[in-house]
């Protein structure tokens, strides 16, 4: 705080001193500009008095009179012959018709007076407007300003330093691992805005790490189940009495390894959207063609369920999106629908204004209302059993939600008592 206070106070003091000096200089030159070329009545009287005195004395006493006059004048006074090279040409021409002329240069203003019937020219000057402050005055002004600036600097510095200290302590606590640390600053200035951004960042970091912790716990639990089953099958395989029993156990082990591999693939895909820094590669494709291929694939594998693709559109619906992830999202939804459907799964698509809707509906038991809010959480299962056929890995819908968010779309569950309808929305324009 001390350094901030000193820097602000010295800055204010320097600004005030410079402002005073500059303002006085501006006023001086502005005034000088306004009177440049004009002769005040006092100046005219003084010049004419000098001319009268120099004209009145004999030429032999001219230098003595000049010395006496110089003693009483605040600016230089000298006498030169009329043909002296010190006289500018335009002044010489002016003096041929006038008894007095003047010149303004960088050195100041000089008056030229013709005396002794034009034989000599008295040079009065050059003179400059005086500096607005003497050094004594300037020092007094500075010492008067110091206590005032010190008080103002303290008033300005204290609240800023206090808020910065709060922000510094919150940053240090967050860096030391206290994820609940926040900068409690209520102000509308730049520091308050910075504190709000810090708090938003801390909220996101805390939520991210909390999600990572829950995910690691869930992953460890999910991995433990197939690993335990594989170990159990390996132990039983050692005591198998014939080749047929060993083959059955080997097949079960293979299924467990396939489950592990599928879980790892799903986990990598889920985590991929946390580190997706560059924009996804998008392309324009025909929605109907992609969904037709998807339905054909499911019909070959799950022939026991009737899968229908329907739309009332009379034109080709094209969408710009990542085709791979679009297919994966709808595939996950259809896979869940086929798993729980009694007889039929219906896939429908349509467009409303700037959005494409793809809905997947089944005639299964549906999803209870109290479980819908958790449906898109990783490893959450509506079916509490861990049966591989009914439960799945528990990442499918979480992946769907992340794919839709990456496309600035959304996924939701439509209200209804019969079956389940999942609704996805995709922006029609990029």
Short mmCIF file of C-alpha atoms in Angstrom, two decimals:
data_model
loop_
_atom_site.label_atom_id
_atom_site.label_comp_id
_atom_site.label_asym_id
_atom_site.label_seq_id
_atom_site.Cartn_x
_atom_site.Cartn_y
_atom_site.Cartn_z
CA UNK A 1 0.00 0.00 0.00
CA UNK A 2 2.87 2.38 0.83
CA UNK A 3 4.32 2.15 -2.67
CA UNK A 4 0.89 2.66 -4.26
CA UNK A 5 0.24 5.66 -2.01
CA UNK A 6 3.58 7.27 -2.85
CA UNK A 7 3.21 6.70 -6.58
CA UNK A 8 -0.31 8.17 -6.66
CA UNK A 9 0.64 11.16 -4.50
CA UNK A 10 3.79 11.96 -6.49
CA UNK A 11 1.83 11.56 -9.70
CA UNK A 12 -0.82 14.02 -8.54
CA UNK A 13 1.81 16.51 -7.33
CA UNK A 14 3.78 16.34 -10.57
CA UNK A 15 0.59 16.68 -12.61
CA UNK A 16 -0.47 19.78 -10.65
CA UNK A 17 2.93 21.45 -10.96
CA UNK A 18 3.20 20.73 -14.67
CA UNK A 19 -0.39 21.84 -15.23
CA UNK A 20 0.32 25.15 -13.45
CA UNK A 21 3.50 25.84 -15.40
CA UNK A 22 2.03 24.83 -18.75
CA UNK A 23 -1.16 26.80 -18.18
CA UNK A 24 0.81 29.93 -17.27
CA UNK A 25 3.00 29.54 -20.35
CA UNK A 26 -0.02 29.09 -22.58
CA UNK A 27 -1.62 32.19 -21.11
CA UNK A 28 1.61 34.18 -21.50
CA UNK A 29 2.08 33.27 -25.15
CA UNK A 30 -1.60 33.74 -25.84
CA UNK A 31 -1.41 37.22 -24.36
CA UNK A 32 1.83 37.94 -26.19
CA UNK A 33 0.26 36.83 -29.45
CA UNK A 34 -2.67 39.17 -28.95
CA UNK A 35 -0.50 42.23 -28.31
CA UNK A 36 2.25 41.40 -30.82
CA UNK A 37 2.81 44.33 -33.15
CA UNK A 38 0.83 46.70 -30.92
CA UNK A 39 2.34 49.53 -28.86
CA UNK A 40 0.88 50.22 -25.45
CA UNK A 41 0.49 53.84 -24.36
CA UNK A 42 3.02 53.33 -21.57
CA UNK A 43 5.58 51.78 -23.92
CA UNK A 44 5.06 54.54 -26.47
CA UNK A 45 5.55 57.26 -23.84
CA UNK A 46 8.72 55.57 -22.59
CA UNK A 47 10.21 55.25 -26.07
CA UNK A 48 9.36 58.83 -26.99
CA UNK A 49 10.90 60.08 -23.70
CA UNK A 50 14.16 58.29 -24.54
CA UNK A 51 14.14 59.81 -28.03
CA UNK A 52 13.59 63.33 -26.67
CA UNK A 53 16.48 63.01 -24.19
CA UNK A 54 18.87 61.60 -26.79
CA UNK A 55 17.89 64.27 -29.32
CA UNK A 56 18.31 67.05 -26.76
CA UNK A 57 21.94 66.37 -25.76
CA UNK A 58 24.96 67.37 -27.84
CA UNK A 59 26.51 64.58 -29.90
CA UNK A 60 29.62 64.72 -27.70
CA UNK A 61 27.55 63.84 -24.58
CA UNK A 62 25.45 61.20 -26.32
CA UNK A 63 27.28 58.18 -24.89
CA UNK A 64 27.18 59.59 -21.33
CA UNK A 65 23.44 60.18 -21.61
CA UNK A 66 23.03 56.65 -22.94
CA UNK A 67 24.83 55.25 -19.92
CA UNK A 68 22.62 57.23 -17.53
CA UNK A 69 19.46 56.06 -19.28
CA UNK A 70 20.59 52.41 -19.25
CA UNK A 71 20.90 52.52 -15.45
CA UNK A 72 17.19 53.27 -15.07
CA UNK A 73 15.89 50.86 -17.72
CA UNK A 74 15.06 47.16 -17.10
CA UNK A 75 16.13 46.11 -20.63
CA UNK A 76 19.27 46.76 -22.73
CA UNK A 77 19.74 50.08 -24.54
CA UNK A 78 22.52 50.71 -27.03
CA UNK A 79 23.35 53.25 -29.71
CA UNK A 80 24.67 52.37 -33.19
CA UNK A 81 25.22 54.36 -36.40
CA UNK A 82 22.28 54.34 -38.77
CA UNK A 83 24.27 52.35 -41.33
CA UNK A 84 25.21 49.62 -38.83
CA UNK A 85 24.84 46.02 -39.93
CA UNK A 86 22.96 45.37 -36.68
CA UNK A 87 19.95 47.12 -38.19
CA UNK A 88 17.76 44.77 -40.27
CA UNK A 89 17.04 46.00 -43.78
CA UNK A 90 13.28 46.16 -43.30
CA UNK A 91 13.81 48.24 -40.14
CA UNK A 92 16.08 50.65 -42.05
CA UNK A 93 13.39 51.11 -44.69
CA UNK A 94 10.75 51.65 -42.02
CA UNK A 95 12.89 54.26 -40.24
CA UNK A 96 13.18 56.33 -43.42
CA UNK A 97 9.53 57.34 -42.96
CA UNK A 98 9.02 56.73 -39.23
CA UNK A 99 11.00 57.67 -36.18
CA UNK A 100 10.41 54.27 -34.59
CA UNK A 101 10.24 50.65 -35.69
CA UNK A 102 10.32 47.27 -34.02
CA UNK A 103 11.21 43.64 -34.67
CA UNK A 104 10.11 40.42 -32.94
CA UNK A 105 12.49 37.45 -32.99
CA UNK A 106 13.14 34.34 -30.92
CA UNK A 107 15.18 36.54 -28.55
CA UNK A 108 12.22 38.83 -27.91
CA UNK A 109 10.98 42.23 -29.06
CA UNK A 110 13.38 45.06 -29.99
CA UNK A 111 12.48 48.72 -30.61
CA UNK A 112 14.56 50.86 -32.97
CA UNK A 113 14.51 54.67 -32.46
CA UNK A 114 15.98 57.18 -34.89
CA UNK A 115 17.82 59.94 -32.96
CA UNK A 116 20.06 62.91 -33.74
CA UNK A 117 18.22 63.54 -37.05
CA UNK A 118 18.69 59.97 -38.20
CA UNK A 119 22.42 59.87 -37.64
CA UNK A 120 22.15 57.28 -34.91
CA UNK A 121 19.69 54.52 -34.01
CA UNK A 122 18.97 53.54 -30.42
CA UNK A 123 18.15 49.85 -29.96
CA UNK A 124 15.77 49.30 -27.06
CA UNK A 125 15.69 45.54 -26.21
CA UNK A 126 15.34 42.71 -26.91
CA UNK A 127 12.81 42.02 -24.17
CA UNK A 128 10.82 38.87 -23.29
CA UNK A 129 7.74 38.44 -21.14
CA UNK A 130 8.91 37.40 -17.69
CA UNK A 131 8.56 33.78 -16.50
CA UNK A 132 5.27 33.58 -14.58
CA UNK A 133 6.90 32.10 -11.47
CA UNK A 134 10.09 32.80 -9.66
CA UNK A 135 11.89 29.82 -8.16
CA UNK A 136 10.89 30.98 -4.69
CA UNK A 137 7.25 31.13 -5.68
CA UNK A 138 7.47 27.72 -7.30
CA UNK A 139 9.00 26.15 -4.15
CA UNK A 140 6.29 27.72 -1.97
CA UNK A 141 3.58 26.39 -4.28
CA UNK A 142 5.08 22.90 -4.15
CA UNK A 143 5.25 22.85 -0.35
CA UNK A 144 1.69 24.10 -0.08
CA UNK A 145 0.55 21.35 -2.47
CA UNK A 146 2.35 18.51 -0.66
CA UNK A 147 -0.04 18.12 2.33
CA UNK A 148 -3.09 18.63 0.12
CA UNK A 149 -1.89 16.07 -2.40
CA UNK A 150 -0.93 13.70 0.43
CA UNK A 151 -4.43 13.81 1.87
CA UNK A 152 -6.07 13.40 -1.53
CA UNK A 153 -3.67 10.59 -2.42
CA UNK A 154 -4.51 8.73 0.79
CA UNK A 155 -8.25 9.13 0.21
CA UNK A 156 -7.85 7.77 -3.32
CA UNK A 157 -5.36 5.04 -2.43
CA UNK A 158 -6.89 3.46 0.67
CA UNK A 159 -10.05 1.92 -0.88
CA UNK A 160 -8.11 0.78 -3.96
CA UNK A 161 -5.38 -0.80 -1.83
CA UNK A 162 -7.95 -2.49 0.41
CA UNK A 163 -9.74 -4.07 -2.56
CA UNK A 164 -6.46 -5.12 -4.13
CA UNK A 165 -5.41 -6.73 -0.84
CA UNK A 166 -8.67 -8.73 -0.76
CA UNK A 167 -8.10 -9.85 -4.35
CA UNK A 168 -4.47 -10.75 -3.60
CA UNK A 169 -5.43 -12.83 -0.56
CA UNK A 170 -8.15 -14.64 -2.52
CA UNK A 171 -5.69 -15.39 -5.34
CA UNK A 172 -3.11 -16.72 -2.88
CA UNK A 173 -5.70 -18.92 -1.13
CA UNK A 174 -6.89 -20.32 -4.46
CA UNK A 175 -3.30 -21.02 -5.48
CA UNK A 176 -2.73 -22.83 -2.16
CA UNK A 177 -5.62 -25.17 -2.92
CA UNK A 178 -8.58 -23.50 -1.21
CA UNK A 179 -11.14 -23.83 -4.04
CA UNK A 180 -13.79 -21.99 -2.02
CA UNK A 181 -11.70 -18.76 -1.90
CA UNK A 182 -13.50 -15.81 -3.43
CA UNK A 183 -12.79 -12.08 -3.67
CA UNK A 184 -15.66 -10.44 -1.79
CA UNK A 185 -15.52 -7.04 -3.50
CA UNK A 186 -18.70 -5.09 -4.16
CA UNK A 187 -17.79 -2.20 -6.42
CA UNK A 188 -18.52 -1.09 -9.96
CA UNK A 189 -14.99 0.05 -10.81
CA UNK A 190 -12.28 -1.84 -12.72
CA UNK A 191 -11.16 -3.73 -9.59
CA UNK A 192 -14.73 -4.86 -8.92
CA UNK A 193 -14.98 -6.11 -12.51
CA UNK A 194 -11.66 -7.92 -12.12
CA UNK A 195 -12.88 -9.50 -8.87
CA UNK A 196 -16.07 -10.69 -10.58
CA UNK A 197 -14.03 -12.30 -13.35
CA UNK A 198 -11.77 -13.89 -10.73
CA UNK A 199 -14.81 -15.30 -8.91
CA UNK A 200 -16.24 -16.64 -12.16
CA UNK A 201 -12.91 -18.27 -12.93
CA UNK A 202 -12.73 -19.76 -9.41
CA UNK A 203 -16.29 -21.11 -9.76
CA UNK A 204 -15.40 -22.80 -13.03
CA UNK A 205 -12.17 -24.23 -11.64
CA UNK A 206 -13.95 -25.55 -8.56
CA UNK A 207 -16.75 -27.06 -10.67
CA UNK A 208 -14.26 -28.57 -13.11
CA UNK A 209 -12.12 -30.14 -10.41
CA UNK A 210 -15.22 -31.36 -8.58
CA UNK A 211 -16.50 -32.93 -11.77
CA UNK A 212 -13.11 -34.49 -12.36
CA UNK A 213 -13.11 -35.92 -8.85
CA UNK A 214 -16.58 -37.43 -9.27
CA UNK A 215 -15.61 -38.72 -12.69
CA UNK A 216 -12.47 -40.40 -11.38
CA UNK A 217 -14.47 -42.03 -8.60
CA UNK A 218 -17.10 -43.20 -11.07
CA UNK A 219 -14.49 -44.46 -13.56
CA UNK A 220 -12.65 -46.39 -10.87
CA UNK A 221 -15.93 -47.99 -9.83
CA UNK A 222 -16.91 -48.78 -13.40
CA UNK A 223 -13.50 -50.29 -14.19
CA UNK A 224 -13.47 -52.35 -11.03
CA UNK A 225 -16.57 -54.34 -12.02
CA UNK A 226 -15.36 -55.84 -15.35
CA UNK A 227 -11.84 -56.28 -13.96
CA UNK A 228 -13.20 -58.26 -11.00
CA UNK A 229 -15.34 -60.34 -13.37
CA UNK A 230 -12.34 -61.06 -15.63
CA UNK A 231 -10.21 -62.07 -12.63
CA UNK A 232 -13.00 -64.34 -11.38
CA UNK A 233 -13.35 -65.98 -14.82
CA UNK A 234 -9.57 -66.49 -14.99
CA UNK A 235 -9.59 -68.26 -11.62
CA UNK A 236 -12.48 -70.49 -12.69
CA UNK A 237 -10.72 -71.17 -15.97
CA UNK A 238 -7.84 -72.79 -14.05
CA UNK A 239 -10.24 -75.33 -12.60
CA UNK A 240 -12.15 -76.00 -15.83
CA UNK A 241 -12.59 -79.74 -16.40
CA UNK A 242 -12.81 -79.71 -20.19
CA UNK A 243 -12.14 -77.61 -23.23
CA UNK A 244 -15.79 -76.55 -23.59
CA UNK A 245 -15.85 -74.98 -20.13
CA UNK A 246 -12.52 -73.24 -20.76
CA UNK A 247 -13.87 -71.86 -24.05
CA UNK A 248 -16.94 -70.50 -22.26
CA UNK A 249 -14.77 -68.78 -19.68
CA UNK A 250 -12.47 -67.42 -22.41
CA UNK A 251 -15.53 -66.02 -24.18
CA UNK A 252 -16.68 -64.35 -20.97
CA UNK A 253 -13.19 -62.91 -20.48
CA UNK A 254 -13.29 -61.58 -24.05
CA UNK A 255 -16.66 -59.96 -23.34
CA UNK A 256 -15.19 -58.32 -20.25
CA UNK A 257 -12.24 -57.00 -22.23
CA UNK A 258 -14.60 -55.68 -24.91
CA UNK A 259 -16.58 -53.94 -22.19
CA UNK A 260 -13.39 -52.38 -20.81
CA UNK A 261 -12.34 -51.26 -24.28
CA UNK A 262 -15.77 -49.76 -24.96
CA UNK A 263 -15.72 -47.97 -21.61
CA UNK A 264 -12.28 -46.48 -22.30
CA UNK A 265 -13.37 -45.34 -25.77
CA UNK A 266 -16.50 -43.70 -24.33
CA UNK A 267 -14.45 -42.05 -21.61
CA UNK A 268 -11.93 -40.63 -24.11
CA UNK A 269 -14.75 -39.25 -26.24
CA UNK A 270 -16.43 -37.71 -23.19
CA UNK A 271 -13.19 -36.09 -22.04
CA UNK A 272 -12.35 -34.89 -25.55
CA UNK A 273 -14.98 -32.16 -25.33
CA UNK A 274 -13.27 -30.72 -22.22
CA UNK A 275 -10.12 -29.95 -24.23
CA UNK A 276 -11.66 -29.05 -27.58
CA UNK A 277 -9.83 -25.75 -28.09
CA UNK A 278 -10.03 -25.48 -31.87
CA UNK A 279 -13.36 -25.28 -33.73
CA UNK A 280 -14.74 -28.60 -34.87
CA UNK A 281 -14.51 -29.46 -38.53
CA UNK A 282 -18.00 -29.08 -39.98
CA UNK A 283 -19.49 -30.05 -43.30
CA UNK A 284 -22.85 -29.81 -45.02
CA UNK A 285 -24.71 -33.13 -45.29
CA UNK A 286 -28.18 -34.41 -46.00
CA UNK A 287 -29.92 -35.30 -42.72
CA UNK A 288 -32.20 -37.93 -44.32
CA UNK A 289 -29.30 -39.81 -45.94
CA UNK A 290 -27.31 -40.01 -42.69
CA UNK A 291 -30.34 -41.18 -40.69
CA UNK A 292 -31.20 -43.78 -43.38
CA UNK A 293 -27.75 -45.33 -43.01
CA UNK A 294 -28.13 -45.29 -39.23
CA UNK A 295 -31.50 -47.07 -39.36
CA UNK A 296 -30.17 -49.73 -41.76
CA UNK A 297 -27.31 -50.49 -39.38
CA UNK A 298 -29.62 -50.92 -36.39
CA UNK A 299 -32.06 -53.06 -38.36
CA UNK A 300 -29.27 -55.49 -39.20
CA UNK A 301 -28.19 -55.76 -35.56
CA UNK A 302 -31.54 -55.40 -33.70
CA UNK A 303 -34.14 -56.89 -35.96
CA UNK A 304 -36.48 -57.59 -33.04
CA UNK A 305 -37.36 -53.85 -32.77
CA UNK A 306 -39.15 -51.96 -35.55
CA UNK A 307 -37.24 -48.73 -36.30
CA UNK A 308 -39.10 -46.08 -38.31
CA UNK A 309 -37.74 -42.92 -39.92
CA UNK A 310 -40.35 -40.28 -40.65
CA UNK A 311 -40.56 -36.64 -41.72
CA UNK A 312 -43.18 -34.39 -43.22
CA UNK A 313 -40.65 -32.26 -45.09
CA UNK A 314 -41.08 -32.09 -48.85
CA UNK A 315 -37.53 -30.92 -49.48
CA UNK A 316 -34.00 -32.09 -48.67
CA UNK A 317 -32.89 -30.89 -45.24
CA UNK A 318 -29.18 -30.05 -45.15
CA UNK A 319 -27.29 -29.35 -41.95
CA UNK A 320 -23.81 -27.96 -41.37
CA UNK A 321 -22.27 -29.85 -38.46
CA UNK A 322 -19.62 -32.40 -37.62
CA UNK A 323 -21.06 -35.42 -39.39
CA UNK A 324 -19.19 -37.93 -37.23
CA UNK A 325 -20.42 -36.47 -33.95
CA UNK A 326 -23.94 -35.89 -35.29
CA UNK A 327 -24.10 -39.59 -36.18
CA UNK A 328 -22.65 -40.59 -32.81
CA UNK A 329 -25.17 -38.50 -30.84
CA UNK A 330 -28.21 -39.89 -32.69
CA UNK A 331 -26.72 -43.39 -32.58
CA UNK A 332 -26.45 -43.23 -28.79
CA UNK A 333 -30.06 -42.06 -28.49
CA UNK A 334 -31.33 -44.79 -30.86
CA UNK A 335 -29.23 -47.38 -29.02
CA UNK A 336 -30.89 -46.46 -25.72
CA UNK A 337 -34.32 -46.42 -27.34
CA UNK A 338 -33.81 -49.88 -28.88
CA UNK A 339 -32.56 -51.22 -25.56
CA UNK A 340 -35.72 -50.20 -23.69
CA UNK A 341 -38.37 -50.24 -26.45
CA UNK A 342 -41.14 -52.83 -26.43
CA UNK A 343 -41.71 -53.00 -30.18
CA UNK A 344 -41.05 -49.69 -31.95
CA UNK A 345 -38.59 -46.81 -32.17
CA UNK A 346 -39.49 -43.73 -34.22
CA UNK A 347 -36.91 -41.26 -35.51
CA UNK A 348 -38.35 -38.01 -36.82
CA UNK A 349 -36.73 -34.83 -38.06
CA UNK A 350 -37.96 -31.39 -39.07
CA UNK A 351 -36.87 -27.75 -39.17
CA UNK A 352 -38.30 -24.75 -37.31
CA UNK A 353 -36.89 -21.34 -38.24
CA UNK A 354 -33.13 -21.59 -37.69
CA UNK A 355 -33.01 -25.00 -35.95
CA UNK A 356 -33.13 -28.63 -37.02
CA UNK A 357 -34.95 -31.01 -34.67
CA UNK A 358 -34.17 -34.72 -34.52
CA UNK A 359 -36.39 -36.71 -32.13
CA UNK A 360 -36.00 -40.33 -31.03
CA UNK A 361 -39.07 -41.90 -29.41
CA UNK A 362 -39.64 -45.41 -28.05
CA UNK A 363 -42.63 -47.25 -26.56
CA UNK A 364 -40.71 -48.50 -23.53
CA UNK A 365 -41.37 -47.91 -19.82
CA UNK A 366 -40.25 -44.27 -19.98
CA UNK A 367 -38.17 -42.31 -17.46
CA UNK A 368 -39.55 -41.29 -14.04
CA UNK A 369 -39.73 -37.52 -13.51
CA UNK A 370 -37.56 -37.63 -10.39
CA UNK A 371 -34.68 -39.17 -12.38
CA UNK A 372 -34.76 -36.94 -15.43
CA UNK A 373 -32.60 -34.18 -13.96
CA UNK A 374 -29.73 -36.65 -13.48
CA UNK A 375 -30.12 -38.39 -16.83
CA UNK A 376 -27.23 -36.62 -18.57
CA UNK A 377 -24.75 -37.06 -15.73
CA UNK A 378 -21.84 -39.41 -16.50
CA UNK A 379 -22.31 -43.01 -15.31
CA UNK A 380 -25.88 -42.34 -14.19
CA UNK A 381 -28.31 -45.18 -14.89
CA UNK A 382 -32.07 -45.13 -14.65
CA UNK A 383 -31.87 -48.89 -14.24
CA UNK A 384 -30.01 -49.32 -10.96
CA UNK A 385 -28.84 -52.79 -11.92
CA UNK A 386 -25.38 -53.27 -13.30
CA UNK A 387 -26.53 -55.66 -15.98
CA UNK A 388 -24.44 -55.03 -19.08
CA UNK A 389 -27.38 -55.51 -21.42
CA UNK A 390 -29.78 -53.10 -19.73
CA UNK A 391 -27.46 -50.72 -17.92
CA UNK A 392 -24.83 -49.83 -20.53
CA UNK A 393 -21.68 -47.89 -19.63
CA UNK A 394 -23.61 -44.87 -18.39
CA UNK A 395 -21.77 -42.37 -20.61
CA UNK A 396 -23.95 -42.40 -23.72
CA UNK A 397 -26.32 -39.58 -22.83
CA UNK A 398 -23.55 -37.51 -21.22
CA UNK A 399 -21.67 -37.72 -24.53
CA UNK A 400 -24.82 -36.70 -26.42
CA UNK A 401 -25.19 -33.61 -24.26
CA UNK A 402 -21.56 -32.61 -24.79
CA UNK A 403 -21.80 -33.08 -28.55
CA UNK A 404 -24.90 -30.87 -28.68
CA UNK A 405 -23.28 -28.18 -26.51
CA UNK A 406 -20.23 -28.18 -28.79
CA UNK A 407 -22.62 -27.44 -31.67
CA UNK A 408 -24.49 -24.74 -29.69
CA UNK A 409 -27.50 -27.05 -29.64
CA UNK A 410 -29.38 -28.85 -26.88
CA UNK A 411 -30.89 -32.19 -25.88
CA UNK A 412 -33.92 -32.66 -23.68
CA UNK A 413 -36.65 -35.12 -22.70
CA UNK A 414 -40.13 -34.40 -24.01
CA UNK A 415 -42.99 -34.53 -21.52
CA UNK A 416 -45.21 -37.56 -21.77
CA UNK A 417 -46.41 -40.61 -19.86
CA UNK A 418 -45.91 -43.22 -22.59
CA UNK A 419 -42.40 -44.24 -23.51
CA UNK A 420 -39.57 -41.76 -23.84
CA UNK A 421 -38.91 -39.07 -26.46
CA UNK A 422 -35.47 -37.49 -26.67
CA UNK A 423 -35.36 -34.16 -28.54
CA UNK A 424 -32.14 -32.75 -30.03
CA UNK A 425 -31.85 -29.29 -31.61
CA UNK A 426 -29.08 -28.37 -34.07
CA UNK A 427 -28.49 -24.81 -35.32
CA UNK A 428 -29.34 -24.72 -39.01
CA UNK A 429 -26.74 -22.05 -39.75
CA UNK A 430 -23.15 -22.10 -38.56
#
